[in-house]
């Protein structure tokens, strides 16, 4: 598998209904990691609002996956991958796999675990 690359973005926390209404740029990949938290990859500027907290997040690395790479990742998880955000162990390492409804797929892992995940895949 190709090397993992930095995936900077904005981490946003706030009330779930406020996050539901956020207007984010079309080019951002939005990963809702909890009802009250999301990561918007590809954003440089934080959204504003009275009830949200946001900060730049540079702690993740990842890789946009082609079909063969996604198939290889599937062989390293013990749970079915579905469209949307999947969180769990990939090759025994805590990671996220996002699969878009358009077929795009992203493997995302905390930078601290990157070398371990790369070695296992």
PDB file of C-alpha atoms in Angstrom, residues 61-118:
ATOM      1  CA  UNK A  61      -2.624  10.781   8.406  1.00  0.00           C
ATOM      2  CA  UNK A  62      -4.413   8.845   5.747  1.00  0.00           C
ATOM      3  CA  UNK A  63      -4.712   7.676   2.205  1.00  0.00           C
ATOM      4  CA  UNK A  64      -7.433   7.897  -0.417  1.00  0.00           C
ATOM      5  CA  UNK A  65      -7.882   4.273  -1.425  1.00  0.00           C
ATOM      6  CA  UNK A  66      -8.371   2.805  -4.866  1.00  0.00           C
ATOM      7  CA  UNK A  67     -10.562  -0.307  -5.227  1.00  0.00           C
ATOM      8  CA  UNK A  68      -7.665  -2.761  -4.738  1.00  0.00           C
ATOM      9  CA  UNK A  69      -6.445  -0.954  -1.622  1.00  0.00           C
ATOM     10  CA  UNK A  70      -9.946  -0.892  -0.142  1.00  0.00           C
ATOM     11  CA  UNK A  71     -10.223  -4.629  -0.775  1.00  0.00           C
ATOM     12  CA  UNK A  72      -6.909  -5.120   1.046  1.00  0.00           C
ATOM     13  CA  UNK A  73      -8.138  -3.060   4.004  1.00  0.00           C
ATOM     14  CA  UNK A  74     -11.357  -5.123   4.110  1.00  0.00           C
ATOM     15  CA  UNK A  75      -9.231  -8.240   4.621  1.00  0.00           C
ATOM     16  CA  UNK A  76      -7.772  -6.642   7.755  1.00  0.00           C
ATOM     17  CA  UNK A  77     -11.017  -5.803   9.571  1.00  0.00           C
ATOM     18  CA  UNK A  78     -13.244  -8.196  11.488  1.00  0.00           C
ATOM     19  CA  UNK A  79     -16.444  -6.219  10.905  1.00  0.00           C
ATOM     20  CA  UNK A  80     -18.327  -5.265   7.760  1.00  0.00           C
ATOM     21  CA  UNK A  81     -17.379  -1.934   6.237  1.00  0.00           C
ATOM     22  CA  UNK A  82     -20.408   0.129   5.226  1.00  0.00           C
ATOM     23  CA  UNK A  83     -20.914   3.451   3.495  1.00  0.00           C
ATOM     24  CA  UNK A  84     -20.106   6.340   5.804  1.00  0.00           C
ATOM     25  CA  UNK A  85     -17.689   6.392   8.691  1.00  0.00           C
ATOM     26  CA  UNK A  86     -16.405   3.112  10.121  1.00  0.00           C
ATOM     27  CA  UNK A  87     -14.325   3.195  13.307  1.00  0.00           C
ATOM     28  CA  UNK A  88     -12.491   0.251  14.818  1.00  0.00           C
ATOM     29  CA  UNK A  89      -9.385  -1.854  14.488  1.00  0.00           C
ATOM     30  CA  UNK A  90      -7.758  -2.167  11.080  1.00  0.00           C
ATOM     31  CA  UNK A  91      -5.000  -4.789  11.227  1.00  0.00           C
ATOM     32  CA  UNK A  92      -5.210  -4.451  15.006  1.00  0.00           C
ATOM     33  CA  UNK A  93      -4.659  -0.666  14.953  1.00  0.00           C
ATOM     34  CA  UNK A  94      -7.356   1.888  15.873  1.00  0.00           C
ATOM     35  CA  UNK A  95      -8.332   3.581  12.620  1.00  0.00           C
ATOM     36  CA  UNK A  96     -11.212   4.948  10.597  1.00  0.00           C
ATOM     37  CA  UNK A  97     -12.378   3.984   7.133  1.00  0.00           C
ATOM     38  CA  UNK A  98     -14.737   6.377   5.390  1.00  0.00           C
ATOM     39  CA  UNK A  99     -16.607   5.138   2.325  1.00  0.00           C
ATOM     40  CA  UNK A 100     -18.545   7.720   0.357  1.00  0.00           C
ATOM     41  CA  UNK A 101     -21.776   7.021  -1.447  1.00  0.00           C
ATOM     42  CA  UNK A 102     -19.833   7.854  -4.618  1.00  0.00           C
ATOM     43  CA  UNK A 103     -17.413   4.969  -4.022  1.00  0.00           C
ATOM     44  CA  UNK A 104     -14.506   7.047  -2.728  1.00  0.00           C
ATOM     45  CA  UNK A 105     -12.757   5.559   0.312  1.00  0.00           C
ATOM     46  CA  UNK A 106     -10.392   7.025   2.862  1.00  0.00           C
ATOM     47  CA  UNK A 107      -8.234   5.279   5.452  1.00  0.00           C
ATOM     48  CA  UNK A 108      -7.517   7.577   8.407  1.00  0.00           C
ATOM     49  CA  UNK A 109      -5.377   6.940  11.484  1.00  0.00           C
ATOM     50  CA  UNK A 110      -3.842   8.992  14.269  1.00  0.00           C
ATOM     51  CA  UNK A 111      -0.305   9.983  13.330  1.00  0.00           C
ATOM     52  CA  UNK A 112       1.046   8.124  16.381  1.00  0.00           C
ATOM     53  CA  UNK A 113      -0.198   4.801  14.949  1.00  0.00           C
ATOM     54  CA  UNK A 114       0.766   5.394  11.319  1.00  0.00           C
ATOM     55  CA  UNK A 115       3.980   3.365  11.223  1.00  0.00           C
ATOM     56  CA  UNK A 116       2.312   0.404  12.938  1.00  0.00           C
ATOM     57  CA  UNK A 117      -0.612   0.411  10.500  1.00  0.00           C
ATOM     58  CA  UNK A 118       1.654   0.763   7.455  1.00  0.00           C
TER      59      UNK A 118
END
